[in-house]
């Protein structure tokens, strides 16, 4: 009754934790960085398959990593807003995209550094690894989950897409002036703001800075769409645009 065995169940590095910053990424094979996780055909429906395809900088090859605070990430396809999702259980369970299912374990992923300096992406469900079928690098190769194999098909690189904005605008950071609208002010003088000159309604109308009078032509709406912000004027509904491209 006083004889015991102590069985080690894991190392500290095996504990799920935040390993990469949030943002928009492409997820590519470590052995061939030109081959990327891709939502088949850019589809936006539930159940659209995820496979391997040559990276061509298309929106269906870009994913937002969102950390849940408890060691796991949601991996959200930019083209659809749907999550990478494990269908079923066990080895060779398929990976597709699906709308938010309320935080179930088949949409949660641990991202862990591998021994080679790349990343393993591990489903919270059954601890199965994101896996390129038979480590094949051909276009159309299916993405599934599989037990740890040590193979190249479970080694990924996460490359942050730097030309996209993370969703950074929050009410605690900016002064809201009316109905979800903002003023954009100079840090040199917070009372000098962007406005439509003379409250003009014209296409190609002049944009300038002027003293803040809290008028409609000085109020702006920010819309976050696919990694960028669209900025429109409250009084006209027209967007800040680079003239003649």
XYZ file of C-alpha atoms in Angstrom:
245
model
C 0.000 0.000 0.000
C 3.027 2.274 0.168
C 4.465 1.329 -3.220
C 3.637 3.702 -6.124
C 4.674 4.380 -9.707
C 5.010 7.917 -11.101
C 4.270 8.105 -14.822
C 5.228 11.299 -16.589
C 2.351 12.454 -18.798
C 3.909 15.319 -20.702
C 6.360 18.149 -20.853
C 5.686 21.805 -20.199
C 6.008 22.514 -23.929
C 3.087 20.126 -24.568
C 0.705 22.340 -22.581
C -1.424 24.402 -25.002
C -0.309 28.034 -25.010
C -0.208 31.133 -27.165
C 2.652 30.620 -29.617
C 1.942 33.046 -32.485
C 0.370 36.483 -32.570
C -3.118 36.908 -33.935
C -3.515 38.131 -37.492
C -3.985 37.042 -41.089
C -1.741 34.209 -42.286
C -1.098 31.845 -45.129
C -0.493 28.277 -43.947
C 1.988 26.471 -46.190
C 3.847 23.166 -46.221
C 7.253 23.500 -44.618
C 8.823 21.339 -47.334
C 7.225 23.330 -50.167
C 6.217 26.871 -49.193
C 4.475 27.373 -52.533
C 1.764 24.891 -51.509
C -0.899 26.388 -49.246
C -4.007 25.370 -47.360
C -6.864 26.511 -49.589
C -10.665 26.500 -49.375
C -11.718 24.613 -52.487
C -12.840 27.036 -55.189
C -13.186 29.909 -52.729
C -16.548 28.520 -51.649
C -18.271 30.133 -48.672
C -20.759 27.390 -47.772
C -20.634 25.126 -44.737
C -18.788 21.913 -45.565
C -16.578 23.374 -48.320
C -13.469 21.227 -48.404
C -9.949 22.338 -47.512
C -7.132 21.056 -49.679
C -3.621 21.895 -50.827
C -3.064 24.275 -53.735
C -0.315 26.447 -55.163
C -0.323 29.802 -53.391
C -1.562 32.546 -55.717
C -2.375 35.203 -53.098
C -6.109 34.559 -53.323
C -8.484 35.243 -50.456
C -9.394 31.547 -50.068
C -5.756 30.911 -49.072
C -5.755 33.356 -46.174
C -6.765 32.614 -42.597
C -7.291 34.695 -39.479
C -5.803 33.158 -36.329
C -7.860 34.085 -33.272
C -6.574 33.047 -29.827
C -9.178 31.922 -27.282
C -7.129 32.718 -24.159
C -6.886 29.057 -23.151
C -4.130 27.708 -25.368
C -6.130 27.181 -28.539
C -6.779 29.068 -31.767
C -9.700 29.312 -34.126
C -8.485 29.299 -37.729
C -10.970 31.346 -39.746
C -11.053 31.433 -43.545
C -10.965 35.065 -44.681
C -13.122 34.346 -47.730
C -16.061 33.002 -45.732
C -15.601 33.836 -42.046
C -15.990 30.118 -41.328
C -13.694 28.017 -39.141
C -11.418 25.116 -39.994
C -13.439 22.201 -38.713
C -12.708 18.503 -38.109
C -15.463 16.254 -39.470
C -15.868 13.203 -37.271
C -13.234 11.381 -35.234
C -9.996 9.465 -35.618
C -7.300 9.150 -38.233
C -8.195 10.527 -41.683
C -11.131 12.563 -40.377
C -11.648 15.261 -42.998
C -11.066 18.999 -42.509
C -13.557 21.455 -44.001
C -14.932 24.887 -43.110
C -18.033 25.421 -40.974
C -19.751 28.310 -39.257
C -18.992 28.948 -35.585
C -20.406 26.004 -33.633
C -20.131 27.627 -30.211
C -16.553 26.718 -29.338
C -16.711 22.955 -29.785
C -13.383 21.131 -29.762
C -13.454 20.282 -33.477
C -12.926 23.992 -34.294
C -10.121 24.575 -31.790
C -6.453 24.132 -32.673
C -3.215 24.095 -30.730
C -0.274 25.592 -32.625
C 3.001 24.134 -31.409
C 6.603 24.529 -32.557
C 7.995 21.325 -34.036
C 11.505 20.008 -33.429
C 12.515 21.312 -36.852
C 11.369 24.867 -36.061
C 8.164 24.674 -38.072
C 4.648 24.289 -36.658
C 2.342 21.426 -35.831
C -1.355 22.334 -35.854
C -3.199 19.983 -33.509
C -6.948 19.604 -33.125
C -8.331 19.808 -29.610
C -10.554 16.907 -30.623
C -8.633 13.689 -30.091
C -5.248 15.536 -30.346
C -4.960 14.644 -34.021
C -2.540 16.615 -36.235
C -3.453 18.653 -39.282
C -2.101 16.454 -42.041
C -1.510 16.629 -45.790
C -2.622 13.255 -47.143
C 0.467 11.058 -47.563
C 2.643 14.233 -47.529
C 1.727 14.745 -51.182
C 2.542 18.191 -52.606
C 0.240 18.061 -55.659
C -2.577 20.565 -56.152
C -5.822 19.173 -54.778
C -4.242 16.928 -52.122
C -6.723 16.576 -49.296
C -6.238 18.002 -45.797
C -7.210 15.726 -42.931
C -6.200 14.998 -39.338
C -3.992 12.094 -38.288
C -2.060 10.915 -35.224
C 1.495 12.267 -34.853
C 3.607 10.651 -37.554
C 6.791 12.714 -37.726
C 6.161 13.089 -41.443
C 6.488 16.154 -43.688
C 2.720 16.288 -44.118
C 2.361 17.543 -40.545
C 5.010 20.279 -40.784
C 3.725 23.758 -41.637
C 4.974 27.304 -41.846
C 2.742 30.228 -40.850
C 3.527 33.325 -42.893
C 1.839 36.500 -41.725
C 0.345 38.606 -44.484
C 1.754 42.014 -43.651
C -0.224 44.062 -46.150
C -3.477 43.427 -44.324
C -4.752 45.221 -41.244
C -5.666 43.343 -38.126
C -8.983 44.464 -36.673
C -7.607 47.095 -34.317
C -10.322 49.741 -33.989
C -12.072 49.369 -30.639
C -14.317 51.723 -28.707
C -11.849 51.890 -25.831
C -9.126 53.203 -28.133
C -10.987 55.845 -30.123
C -13.481 58.601 -29.376
C -16.839 57.803 -30.936
C -18.763 60.895 -31.928
C -22.145 59.570 -33.070
C -23.895 56.330 -34.068
C -20.721 54.324 -34.412
C -19.008 57.060 -36.423
C -15.524 58.393 -35.757
C -13.553 61.547 -36.178
C -9.967 61.239 -37.375
C -7.885 63.865 -35.650
C -4.289 65.021 -35.784
C -2.123 64.052 -32.819
C -0.585 67.527 -33.037
C -3.989 69.151 -32.428
C -6.928 66.939 -31.543
C -9.332 69.689 -32.573
C -8.199 69.456 -36.208
C -10.005 66.673 -38.079
C -10.494 65.198 -41.527
C -13.552 66.522 -43.344
C -15.184 66.866 -46.762
C -14.373 70.452 -47.765
C -17.480 72.649 -47.598
C -19.543 69.498 -46.872
C -19.351 68.706 -50.607
C -21.180 65.677 -51.961
C -19.121 65.332 -55.125
C -17.272 62.371 -56.521
C -13.589 63.389 -56.404
C -14.624 66.014 -53.855
C -11.842 67.616 -51.860
C -10.846 66.102 -48.492
C -9.003 68.361 -46.068
C -8.375 68.991 -42.368
C -10.341 71.648 -40.473
C -11.385 72.680 -36.995
C -13.782 70.206 -35.454
C -17.368 71.505 -35.493
C -18.904 68.055 -34.970
C -20.740 68.299 -38.298
C -21.754 65.368 -40.460
C -19.005 66.019 -43.024
C -16.439 65.422 -40.242
C -17.862 62.064 -39.138
C -16.527 58.848 -40.639
C -17.682 55.260 -40.656
C -15.071 52.475 -40.481
C -15.998 49.083 -41.930
C -13.633 46.111 -41.563
C -13.821 43.930 -44.695
C -11.451 41.048 -45.501
C -8.490 42.510 -43.649
C -8.896 46.147 -44.688
C -10.891 49.170 -43.579
C -13.318 51.059 -45.809
C -13.817 54.657 -44.624
C -16.959 56.545 -45.621
C -18.331 60.000 -44.840
C -21.533 60.198 -42.829
C -23.068 63.113 -44.762
C -22.644 61.561 -48.220
C -22.025 57.855 -47.747
C -19.065 58.187 -50.138
C -15.723 56.526 -49.497
C -12.225 57.854 -49.100
C -10.673 56.844 -52.408
C -7.302 57.152 -54.098
C -8.160 59.437 -57.006
C -7.661 57.860 -60.468
C -6.212 54.803 -58.715
